[in-house]
Coordinates of C-alpha atoms in Angstrom, one line a residue:
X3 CA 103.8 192.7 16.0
X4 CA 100.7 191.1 17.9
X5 CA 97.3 191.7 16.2
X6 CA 95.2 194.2 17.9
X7 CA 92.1 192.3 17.6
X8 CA 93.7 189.3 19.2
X9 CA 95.4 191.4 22.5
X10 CA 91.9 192.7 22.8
X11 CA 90.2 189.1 22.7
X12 CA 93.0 188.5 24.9
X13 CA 92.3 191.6 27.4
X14 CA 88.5 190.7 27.3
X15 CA 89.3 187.3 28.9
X16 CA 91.6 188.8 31.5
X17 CA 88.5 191.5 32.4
X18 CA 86.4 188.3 32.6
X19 CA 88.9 186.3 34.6
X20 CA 89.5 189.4 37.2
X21 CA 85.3 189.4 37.6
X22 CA 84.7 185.8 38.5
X23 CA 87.8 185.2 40.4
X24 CA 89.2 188.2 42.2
X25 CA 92.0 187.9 44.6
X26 CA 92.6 184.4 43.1
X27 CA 93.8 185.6 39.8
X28 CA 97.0 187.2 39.8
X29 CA 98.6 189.4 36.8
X30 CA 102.3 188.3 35.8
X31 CA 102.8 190.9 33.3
X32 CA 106.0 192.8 34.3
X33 CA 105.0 196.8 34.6
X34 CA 106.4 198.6 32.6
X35 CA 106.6 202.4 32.3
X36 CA 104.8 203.1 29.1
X37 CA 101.4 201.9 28.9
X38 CA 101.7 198.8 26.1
X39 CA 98.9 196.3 25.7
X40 CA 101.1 192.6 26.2
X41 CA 100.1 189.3 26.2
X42 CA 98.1 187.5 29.3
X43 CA 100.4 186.1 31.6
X44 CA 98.8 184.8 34.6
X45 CA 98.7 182.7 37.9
X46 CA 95.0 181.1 38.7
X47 CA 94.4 180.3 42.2
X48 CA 92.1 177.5 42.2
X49 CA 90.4 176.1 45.1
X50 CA 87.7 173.3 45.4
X51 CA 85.3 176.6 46.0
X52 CA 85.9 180.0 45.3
X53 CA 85.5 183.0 48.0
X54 CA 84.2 180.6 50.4
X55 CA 84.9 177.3 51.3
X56 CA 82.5 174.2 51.6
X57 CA 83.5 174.2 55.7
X58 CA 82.5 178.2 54.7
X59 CA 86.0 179.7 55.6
X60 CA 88.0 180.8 53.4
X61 CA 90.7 178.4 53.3
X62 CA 90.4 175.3 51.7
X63 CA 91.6 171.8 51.6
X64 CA 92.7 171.1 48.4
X65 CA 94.1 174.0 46.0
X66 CA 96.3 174.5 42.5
X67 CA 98.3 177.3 41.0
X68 CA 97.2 176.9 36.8
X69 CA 99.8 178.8 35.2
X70 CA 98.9 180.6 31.9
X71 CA 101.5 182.4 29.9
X72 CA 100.1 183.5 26.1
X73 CA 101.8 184.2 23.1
X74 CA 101.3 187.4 21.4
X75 CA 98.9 185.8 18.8
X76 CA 97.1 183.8 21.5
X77 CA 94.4 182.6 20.8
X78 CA 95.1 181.6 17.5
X79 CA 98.5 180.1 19.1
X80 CA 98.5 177.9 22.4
X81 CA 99.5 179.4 25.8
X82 CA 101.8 177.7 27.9
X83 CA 99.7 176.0 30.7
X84 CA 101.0 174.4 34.2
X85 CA 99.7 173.1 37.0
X86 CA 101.8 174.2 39.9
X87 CA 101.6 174.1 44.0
X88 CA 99.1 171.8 44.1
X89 CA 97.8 171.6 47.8
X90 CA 96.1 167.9 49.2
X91 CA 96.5 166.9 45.7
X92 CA 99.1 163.9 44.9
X93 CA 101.2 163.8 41.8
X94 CA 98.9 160.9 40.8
X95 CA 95.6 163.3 41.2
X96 CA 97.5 166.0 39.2
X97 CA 98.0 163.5 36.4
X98 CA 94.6 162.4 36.4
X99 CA 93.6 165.5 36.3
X100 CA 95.5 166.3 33.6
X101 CA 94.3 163.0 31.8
X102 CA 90.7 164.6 32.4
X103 CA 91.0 167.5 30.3
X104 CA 92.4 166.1 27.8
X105 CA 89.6 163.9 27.4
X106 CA 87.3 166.1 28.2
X107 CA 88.1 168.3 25.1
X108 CA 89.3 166.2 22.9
X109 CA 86.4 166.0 20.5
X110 CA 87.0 169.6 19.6
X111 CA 90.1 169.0 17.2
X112 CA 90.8 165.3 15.1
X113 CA 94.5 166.1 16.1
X114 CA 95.9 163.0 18.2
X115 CA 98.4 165.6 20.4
X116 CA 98.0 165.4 24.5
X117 CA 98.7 168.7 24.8
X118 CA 96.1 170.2 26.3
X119 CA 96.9 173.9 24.9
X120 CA 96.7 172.7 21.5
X121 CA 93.0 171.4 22.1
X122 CA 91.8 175.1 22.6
X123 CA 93.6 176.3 19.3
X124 CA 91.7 179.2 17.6
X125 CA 89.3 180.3 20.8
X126 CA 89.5 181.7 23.8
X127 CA 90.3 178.7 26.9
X128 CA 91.6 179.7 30.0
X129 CA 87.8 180.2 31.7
X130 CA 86.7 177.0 30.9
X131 CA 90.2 175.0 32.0
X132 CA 89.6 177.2 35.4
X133 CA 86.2 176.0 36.1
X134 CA 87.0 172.2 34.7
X135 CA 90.1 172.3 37.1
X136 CA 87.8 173.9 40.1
X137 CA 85.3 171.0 39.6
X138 CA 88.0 168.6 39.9
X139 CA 88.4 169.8 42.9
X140 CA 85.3 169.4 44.3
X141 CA 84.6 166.1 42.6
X142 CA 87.5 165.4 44.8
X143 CA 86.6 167.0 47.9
X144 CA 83.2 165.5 47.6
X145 CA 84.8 162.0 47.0
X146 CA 87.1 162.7 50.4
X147 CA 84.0 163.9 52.3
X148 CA 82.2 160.3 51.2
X149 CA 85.1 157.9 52.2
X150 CA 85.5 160.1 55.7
X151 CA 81.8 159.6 56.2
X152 CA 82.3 155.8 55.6
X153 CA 85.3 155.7 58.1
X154 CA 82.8 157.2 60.1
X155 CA 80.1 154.8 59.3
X156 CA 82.6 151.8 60.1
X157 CA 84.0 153.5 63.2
X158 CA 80.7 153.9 64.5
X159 CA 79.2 150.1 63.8
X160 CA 82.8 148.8 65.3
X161 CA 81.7 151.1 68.5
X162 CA 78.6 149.3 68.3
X163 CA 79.6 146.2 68.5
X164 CA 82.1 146.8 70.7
X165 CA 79.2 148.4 73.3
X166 CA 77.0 145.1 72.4
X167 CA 80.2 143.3 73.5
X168 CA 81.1 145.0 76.6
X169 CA 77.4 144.9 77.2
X170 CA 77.0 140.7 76.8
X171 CA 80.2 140.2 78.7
X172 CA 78.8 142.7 81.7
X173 CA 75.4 140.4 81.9
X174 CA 77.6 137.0 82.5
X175 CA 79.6 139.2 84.7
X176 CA 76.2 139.9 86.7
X177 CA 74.8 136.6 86.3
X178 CA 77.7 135.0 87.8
X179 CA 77.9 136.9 90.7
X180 CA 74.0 136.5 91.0
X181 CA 74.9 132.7 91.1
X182 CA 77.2 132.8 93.9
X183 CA 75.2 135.1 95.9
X184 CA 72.2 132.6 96.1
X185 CA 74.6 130.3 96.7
X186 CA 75.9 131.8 99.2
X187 CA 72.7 132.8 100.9
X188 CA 71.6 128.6 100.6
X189 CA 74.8 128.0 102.4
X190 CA 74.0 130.2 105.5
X191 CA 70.3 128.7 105.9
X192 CA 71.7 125.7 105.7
X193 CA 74.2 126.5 108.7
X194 CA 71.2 128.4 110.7
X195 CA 69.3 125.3 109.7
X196 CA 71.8 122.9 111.9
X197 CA 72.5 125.0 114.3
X198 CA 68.8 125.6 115.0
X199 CA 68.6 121.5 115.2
X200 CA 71.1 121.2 117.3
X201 CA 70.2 123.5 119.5
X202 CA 66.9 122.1 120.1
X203 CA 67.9 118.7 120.6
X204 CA 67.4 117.5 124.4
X205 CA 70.7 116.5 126.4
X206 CA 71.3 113.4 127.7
X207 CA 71.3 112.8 131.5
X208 CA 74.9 112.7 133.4
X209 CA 75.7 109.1 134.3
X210 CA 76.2 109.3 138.3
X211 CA 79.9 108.6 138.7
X212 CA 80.0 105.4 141.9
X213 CA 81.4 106.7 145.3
X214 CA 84.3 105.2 146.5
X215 CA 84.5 102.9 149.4
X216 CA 85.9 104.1 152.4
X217 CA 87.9 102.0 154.0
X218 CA 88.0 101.5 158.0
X219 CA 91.6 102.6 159.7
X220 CA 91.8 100.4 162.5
X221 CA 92.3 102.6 165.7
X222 CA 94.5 102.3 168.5
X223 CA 92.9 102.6 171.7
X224 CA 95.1 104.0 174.9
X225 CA 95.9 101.3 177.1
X226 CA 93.6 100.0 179.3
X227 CA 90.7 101.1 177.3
X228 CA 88.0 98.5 176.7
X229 CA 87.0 96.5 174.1
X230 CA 90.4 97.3 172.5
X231 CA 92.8 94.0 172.9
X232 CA 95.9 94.5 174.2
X233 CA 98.9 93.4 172.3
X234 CA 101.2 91.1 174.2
X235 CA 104.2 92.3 175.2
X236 CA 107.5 91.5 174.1
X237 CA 110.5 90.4 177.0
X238 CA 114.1 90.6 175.4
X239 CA 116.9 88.8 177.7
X240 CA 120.1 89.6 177.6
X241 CA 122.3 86.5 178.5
X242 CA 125.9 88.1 180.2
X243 CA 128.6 85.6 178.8

């Protein structure tokens, strides 16, 4: 039979447990019809902050389920301790964490066991792996936050030297057309230029073109008419053989 004095140690904690964490702590004890003191048995609900998230919703990024179940003579035995649906936490990050606490309270017994239960033996434990768990979790969040506002940071400078870039490139763009603008504007004076010239040049005079010489048809004059000889006739015998 469980000693009195260690079910009400153990019903102390509980009381302590409902006060800081409300909602998040949830009572695994089966009901039963008589009222009988039993041993804590218990789901955490830890989140990186409690009641109110850092984004100040009540949802959070990163979560775990801690899992206490005691023995009767708890705390002078160990409870049974898990860490269960973890939430934007990798198995790697659960092991650490796991690693953490060990180390974290290992100076309190010369015993080499890992467990982490058997650290706590002889006193009261399940507050204090809450809040070390909790501050995990905001360790972690805070570590998230910082690499996010690196990305950030790197994003941003990339987007500035990408602007610079587009903005360099842009100024040859202009440049260039400048160029060929005022080269196209010398290339029109220069053609108004000659064509002023060569409209103000004189004309040379039209060479006169020599008039052709008419030549004299002699005339026949009617016969009879003076000063116009007369051509000798022409007699044609016919000799009859």
């Amino acid at each position: 039979m469980a000693d009195d004095s260690l079910l009400q140690r153990q019903e102390e904690e509980w009381q302590v447990l409902q006060a800081v964490y409300m909602d998040d702590v949830v009572d695994l004890r089966k009901k039963v019809a008589w009222k009988v003191e039993r041993p804590l048995h218990i789901c955490l609900i830890l989140k990186q902050q409690q009641s109110e998230s850092v984004a100040g919703t009540t949802d959070s990024d990163s979560m775990i389920h801690m899992v206490i179940k005691c023995p009767n003579k708890y705390p002078d035995l160990v409870p049974e301790i898990s860490l269960e649906n973890a939430k934007g936490l990798s198995n790697e990050q659960i092991a650490v964490l796991n690693t953490e606490l060990i180390e974290r309270y290992g100076s309190r017994t010369s015993s080499t066991c890992t467990d982490i239960s058997f650290l706590y033996l002889f006193q009261v434990m399940v507050l204090e792996l809450a809040q070390h768990v909790q501050t995990f979790l905001i360790l972690y969040l805070f570590q998230v936050m910082v690499l996010e506002l690196a990305q950030h940071v790197q994003t941003f400078f990339l987007f500035q030297v990408m602007v610079l870039e587009l903005a360099q490139h842009r100024q040859l763009l202009e440049d260039e057309i400048q160029k060929r603008q005022h080269a196209l504007k010398e290339e029109t004076k220069k053609i108004k230029e000659t064509k002023q010239i060569s409209d103000e040049k004189p004309t040379e005079p039209e060479k006169a073109v020599p008039a052709t010489p008419i030549t004299e048809v002699p005339t026949c004059s009617p016969i009879g008419t003076p000063s116009t000889p007369r051509r000798p006739r022409m007699y044609v015998s016919c000799v009859m053989l």
